[in-house]
């Protein structure tokens, strides 16, 4: 299966709010297929902070759809 394997989810972050968990595999972001982690990062960076995008991921063999609202980087 192609996609981005989630190795960590920050508590309270956008991925956590969207329901993602460690071990999920993101297969689609904002309507585009995700082939690997680098691809997902590039797609996320293409959107502005605060944007909302549909996301599709696989958990335990089940395909799940959700919405994620992108956060902004803090220093």
CSV table of C-alpha atoms in Angstrom, one decimal:
chain,number,residue,atom,x,y,z
A,1,UNK,CA,0.0,0.0,0.0
A,2,UNK,CA,1.3,3.4,-0.9
A,3,UNK,CA,1.0,6.2,1.6
A,4,UNK,CA,2.6,8.0,4.5
A,5,UNK,CA,3.0,5.9,7.7
A,6,UNK,CA,2.3,7.9,10.8
A,7,UNK,CA,5.0,7.3,13.4
A,8,UNK,CA,3.9,10.0,15.9
A,9,UNK,CA,0.9,12.3,16.5
A,10,UNK,CA,1.3,15.4,18.7
A,11,UNK,CA,-1.3,15.6,21.3
A,12,UNK,CA,-3.6,18.5,20.6
A,13,UNK,CA,-2.2,19.1,17.1
A,14,UNK,CA,-4.0,19.1,13.8
A,15,UNK,CA,-3.4,15.3,13.1
A,16,UNK,CA,-4.7,14.5,16.6
A,17,UNK,CA,-7.8,16.7,16.1
A,18,UNK,CA,-8.5,14.9,12.8
A,19,UNK,CA,-8.4,11.5,14.6
A,20,UNK,CA,-5.1,10.2,13.2
A,21,UNK,CA,-3.1,7.8,15.3
A,22,UNK,CA,0.3,6.2,15.3
A,23,UNK,CA,0.3,3.4,12.7
A,24,UNK,CA,-2.2,5.0,10.4
A,25,UNK,CA,-1.3,5.3,6.7
A,26,UNK,CA,-2.4,8.4,4.9
A,27,UNK,CA,-3.3,7.6,1.3
A,28,UNK,CA,-4.9,10.9,0.2
A,29,UNK,CA,-4.6,14.5,1.1
A,30,UNK,CA,-6.7,17.3,-0.3
A,31,UNK,CA,-8.0,15.0,-3.0
A,32,UNK,CA,-4.5,14.0,-4.2
A,33,UNK,CA,-2.9,10.5,-3.7
A,34,UNK,CA,-0.1,10.3,-1.2
A,35,UNK,CA,2.8,8.1,-2.1
A,36,UNK,CA,5.1,8.5,0.9
A,37,UNK,CA,5.9,10.9,3.8
A,38,UNK,CA,7.8,13.3,1.6
A,39,UNK,CA,4.8,13.6,-0.7
A,40,UNK,CA,2.5,14.3,2.3
A,41,UNK,CA,4.8,17.0,3.7
A,42,UNK,CA,5.0,18.7,0.3
A,43,UNK,CA,1.2,18.7,-0.1
A,44,UNK,CA,0.7,20.1,3.4
A,45,UNK,CA,3.2,22.8,2.8
A,46,UNK,CA,1.3,23.8,-0.4
A,47,UNK,CA,-1.7,25.0,1.7
A,48,UNK,CA,-1.9,28.0,4.0
A,49,UNK,CA,-2.0,27.7,7.8
A,50,UNK,CA,-5.6,27.4,8.9
A,51,UNK,CA,-6.8,25.7,5.7
A,52,UNK,CA,-9.0,22.7,5.9
A,53,UNK,CA,-8.4,19.7,3.7
A,54,UNK,CA,-10.0,16.2,3.3
A,55,UNK,CA,-7.7,13.4,4.3
A,56,UNK,CA,-8.1,9.6,3.7
A,57,UNK,CA,-6.1,7.1,5.8
A,58,UNK,CA,-6.1,3.4,6.5
A,59,UNK,CA,-6.3,1.9,10.0
A,60,UNK,CA,-6.4,-1.8,10.7
A,61,UNK,CA,-7.4,-2.4,7.1
A,62,UNK,CA,-10.3,0.1,7.1
A,63,UNK,CA,-10.3,3.2,5.0
A,64,UNK,CA,-11.3,6.3,6.9
A,65,UNK,CA,-12.1,9.8,5.7
A,66,UNK,CA,-11.7,13.0,7.8
A,67,UNK,CA,-11.1,16.7,7.6
A,68,UNK,CA,-7.9,18.2,8.9
A,69,UNK,CA,-7.3,21.9,9.7
A,70,UNK,CA,-3.7,22.9,9.3
A,71,UNK,CA,-2.0,24.6,12.1
A,72,UNK,CA,0.9,27.1,12.0
A,73,UNK,CA,4.5,26.7,13.1
A,74,UNK,CA,5.4,28.3,16.4
A,75,UNK,CA,8.8,29.1,17.6
